[in-house]
PDB file of C-alpha atoms in Angstrom:
ATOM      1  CA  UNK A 220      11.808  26.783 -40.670  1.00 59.00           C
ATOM      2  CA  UNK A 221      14.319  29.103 -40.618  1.00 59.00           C
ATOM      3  CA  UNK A 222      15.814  30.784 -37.027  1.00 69.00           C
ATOM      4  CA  UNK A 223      18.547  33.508 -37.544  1.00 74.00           C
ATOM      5  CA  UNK A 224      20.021  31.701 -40.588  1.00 76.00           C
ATOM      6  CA  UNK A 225      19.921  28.072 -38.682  1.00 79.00           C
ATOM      7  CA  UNK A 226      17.568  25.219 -40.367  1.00 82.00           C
ATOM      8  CA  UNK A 227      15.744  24.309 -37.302  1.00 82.00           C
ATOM      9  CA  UNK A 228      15.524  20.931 -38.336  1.00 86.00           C
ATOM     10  CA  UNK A 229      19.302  20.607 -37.849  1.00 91.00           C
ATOM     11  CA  UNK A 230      18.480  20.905 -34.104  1.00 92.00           C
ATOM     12  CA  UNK A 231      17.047  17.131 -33.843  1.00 94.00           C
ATOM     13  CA  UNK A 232      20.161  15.955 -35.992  1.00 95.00           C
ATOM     14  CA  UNK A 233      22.626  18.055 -34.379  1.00 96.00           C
ATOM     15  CA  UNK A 234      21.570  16.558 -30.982  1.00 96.00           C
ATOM     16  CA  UNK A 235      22.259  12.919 -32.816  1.00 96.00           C
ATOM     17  CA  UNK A 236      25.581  14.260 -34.037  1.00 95.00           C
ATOM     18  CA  UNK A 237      26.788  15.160 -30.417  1.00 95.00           C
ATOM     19  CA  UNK A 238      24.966  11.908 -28.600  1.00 95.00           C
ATOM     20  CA  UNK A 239      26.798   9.268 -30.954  1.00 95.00           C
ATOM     21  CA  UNK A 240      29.840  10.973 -31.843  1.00 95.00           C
ATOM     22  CA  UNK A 241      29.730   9.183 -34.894  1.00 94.00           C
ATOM     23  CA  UNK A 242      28.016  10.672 -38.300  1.00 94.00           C
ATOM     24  CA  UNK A 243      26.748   6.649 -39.177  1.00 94.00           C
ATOM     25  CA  UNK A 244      25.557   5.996 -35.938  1.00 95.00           C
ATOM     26  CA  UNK A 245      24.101   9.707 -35.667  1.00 95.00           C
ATOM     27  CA  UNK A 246      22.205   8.716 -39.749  1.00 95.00           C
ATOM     28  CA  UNK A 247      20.721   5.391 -38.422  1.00 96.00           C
ATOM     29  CA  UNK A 248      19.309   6.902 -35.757  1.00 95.00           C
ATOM     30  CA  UNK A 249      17.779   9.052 -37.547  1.00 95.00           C
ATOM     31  CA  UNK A 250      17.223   7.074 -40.780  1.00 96.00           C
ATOM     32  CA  UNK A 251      19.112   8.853 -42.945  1.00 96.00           C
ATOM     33  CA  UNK A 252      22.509   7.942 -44.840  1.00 96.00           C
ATOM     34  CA  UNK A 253      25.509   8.176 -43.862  1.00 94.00           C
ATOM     35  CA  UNK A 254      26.038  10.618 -46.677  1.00 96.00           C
ATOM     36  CA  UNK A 255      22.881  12.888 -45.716  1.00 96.00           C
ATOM     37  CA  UNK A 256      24.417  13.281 -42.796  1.00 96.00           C
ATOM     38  CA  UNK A 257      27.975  14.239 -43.418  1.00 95.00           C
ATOM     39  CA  UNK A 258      25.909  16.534 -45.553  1.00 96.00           C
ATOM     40  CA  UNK A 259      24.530  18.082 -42.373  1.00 95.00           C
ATOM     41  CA  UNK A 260      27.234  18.065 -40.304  1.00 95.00           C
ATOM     42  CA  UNK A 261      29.012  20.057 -42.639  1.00 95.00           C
ATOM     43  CA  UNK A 262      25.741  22.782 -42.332  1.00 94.00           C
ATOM     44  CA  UNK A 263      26.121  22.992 -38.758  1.00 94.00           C
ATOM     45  CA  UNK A 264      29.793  23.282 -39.138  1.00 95.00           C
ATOM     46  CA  UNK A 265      29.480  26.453 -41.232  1.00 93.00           C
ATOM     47  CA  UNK A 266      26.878  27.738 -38.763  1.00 92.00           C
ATOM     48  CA  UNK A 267      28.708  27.278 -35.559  1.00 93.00           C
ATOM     49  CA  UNK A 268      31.952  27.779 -37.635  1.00 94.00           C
ATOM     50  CA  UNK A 269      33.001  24.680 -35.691  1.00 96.00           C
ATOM     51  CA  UNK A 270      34.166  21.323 -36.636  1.00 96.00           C
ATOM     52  CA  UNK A 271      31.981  19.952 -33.884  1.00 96.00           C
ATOM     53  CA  UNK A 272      33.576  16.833 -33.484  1.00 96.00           C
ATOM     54  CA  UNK A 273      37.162  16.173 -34.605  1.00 95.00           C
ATOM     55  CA  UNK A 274      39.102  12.758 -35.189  1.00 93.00           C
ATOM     56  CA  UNK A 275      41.078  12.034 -32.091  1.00 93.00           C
ATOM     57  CA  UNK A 276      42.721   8.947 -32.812  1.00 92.00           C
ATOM     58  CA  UNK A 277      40.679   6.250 -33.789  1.00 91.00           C
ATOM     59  CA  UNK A 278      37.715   7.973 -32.157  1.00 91.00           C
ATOM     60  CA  UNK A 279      35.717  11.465 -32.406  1.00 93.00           C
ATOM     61  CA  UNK A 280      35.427  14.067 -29.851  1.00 95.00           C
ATOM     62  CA  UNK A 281      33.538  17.169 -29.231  1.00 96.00           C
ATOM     63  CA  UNK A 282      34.935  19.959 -29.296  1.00 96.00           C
ATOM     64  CA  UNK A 283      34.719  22.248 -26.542  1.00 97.00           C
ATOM     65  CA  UNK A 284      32.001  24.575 -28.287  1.00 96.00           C
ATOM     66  CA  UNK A 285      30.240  20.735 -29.294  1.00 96.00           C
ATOM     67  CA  UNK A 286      30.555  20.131 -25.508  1.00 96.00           C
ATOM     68  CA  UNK A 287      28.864  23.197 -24.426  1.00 96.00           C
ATOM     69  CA  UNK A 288      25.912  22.763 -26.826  1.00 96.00           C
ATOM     70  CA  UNK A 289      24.618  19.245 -25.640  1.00 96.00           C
ATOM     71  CA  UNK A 290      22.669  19.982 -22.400  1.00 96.00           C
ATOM     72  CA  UNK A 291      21.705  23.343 -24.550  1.00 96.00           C
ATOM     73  CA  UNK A 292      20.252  21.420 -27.320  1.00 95.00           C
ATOM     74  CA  UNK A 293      18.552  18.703 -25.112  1.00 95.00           C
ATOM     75  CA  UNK A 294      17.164  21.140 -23.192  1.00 96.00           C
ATOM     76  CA  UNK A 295      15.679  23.310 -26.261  1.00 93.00           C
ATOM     77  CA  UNK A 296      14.431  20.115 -27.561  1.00 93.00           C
ATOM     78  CA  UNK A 297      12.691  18.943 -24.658  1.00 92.00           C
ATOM     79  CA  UNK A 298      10.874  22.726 -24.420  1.00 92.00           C
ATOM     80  CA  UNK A 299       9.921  22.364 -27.958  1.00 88.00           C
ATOM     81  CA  UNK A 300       8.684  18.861 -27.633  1.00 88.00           C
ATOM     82  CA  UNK A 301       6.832  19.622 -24.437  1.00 88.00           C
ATOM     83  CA  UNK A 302       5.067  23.033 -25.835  1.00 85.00           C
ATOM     84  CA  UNK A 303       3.834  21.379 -29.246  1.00 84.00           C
ATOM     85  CA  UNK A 304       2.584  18.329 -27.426  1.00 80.00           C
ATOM     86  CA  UNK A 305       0.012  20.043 -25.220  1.00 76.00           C
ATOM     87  CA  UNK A 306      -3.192  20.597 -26.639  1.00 74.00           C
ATOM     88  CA  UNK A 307      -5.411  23.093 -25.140  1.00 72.00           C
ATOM     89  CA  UNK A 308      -8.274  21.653 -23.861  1.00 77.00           C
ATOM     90  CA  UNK A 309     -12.128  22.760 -25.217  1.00 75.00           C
ATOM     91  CA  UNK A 310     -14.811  22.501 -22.708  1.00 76.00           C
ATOM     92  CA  UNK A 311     -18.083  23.701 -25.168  1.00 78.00           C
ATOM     93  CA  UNK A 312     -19.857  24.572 -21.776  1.00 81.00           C
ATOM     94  CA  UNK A 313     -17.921  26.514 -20.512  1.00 79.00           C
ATOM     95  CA  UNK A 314     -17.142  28.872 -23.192  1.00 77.00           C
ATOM     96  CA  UNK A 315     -18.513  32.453 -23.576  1.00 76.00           C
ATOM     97  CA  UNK A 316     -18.085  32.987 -27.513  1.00 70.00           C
TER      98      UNK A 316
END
């Protein structure tokens, strides 16, 4: 599904991305390759028109848009998690249809 041009399926990968720092680490969690990844970190770099996270010696960093987005994302996630696992209850007795 499609929100204002962003693949909402990148959310659950983008949260991976900014967790591990690392695009392998980010694909195992999410059992995908390393390659399938790169592939969407370079989606949600041309949607945030961001790097993300950027080689800093031997390491990667956020960068400070990355930074901003984590508790965002989490957040977001957690709402979306929370509203599609409650299931409204049916009581047959107590309906009037």
């Amino acid at each position: 599904m499609r929100y204002q041009r962003l693949d909402l399926n990148l959310l659950t990968a983008l949260r991976a991305l900014l967790a591990e720092k690392n695009v392998t680490r980010a694909g195992e969690a999410l059992h995908v390759s390393q390659s399938a990844m790169s592939g969407i970190l370079s989606r949600l770099r041309e949607y945030f028109d961001d790097p993300l996270i950027v080689p800093v010696g031997r390491r990667m960093e956020l960068t400070p848009l990355a930074e901003s987005l984590v508790d965002k994302v989490n957040d977001l996630l957690l709402r979306v998690d929370a509203t599609l696992g409650t299931k409204p209850e049916f009581d047959p007795a107590r309906s009037r249809r």
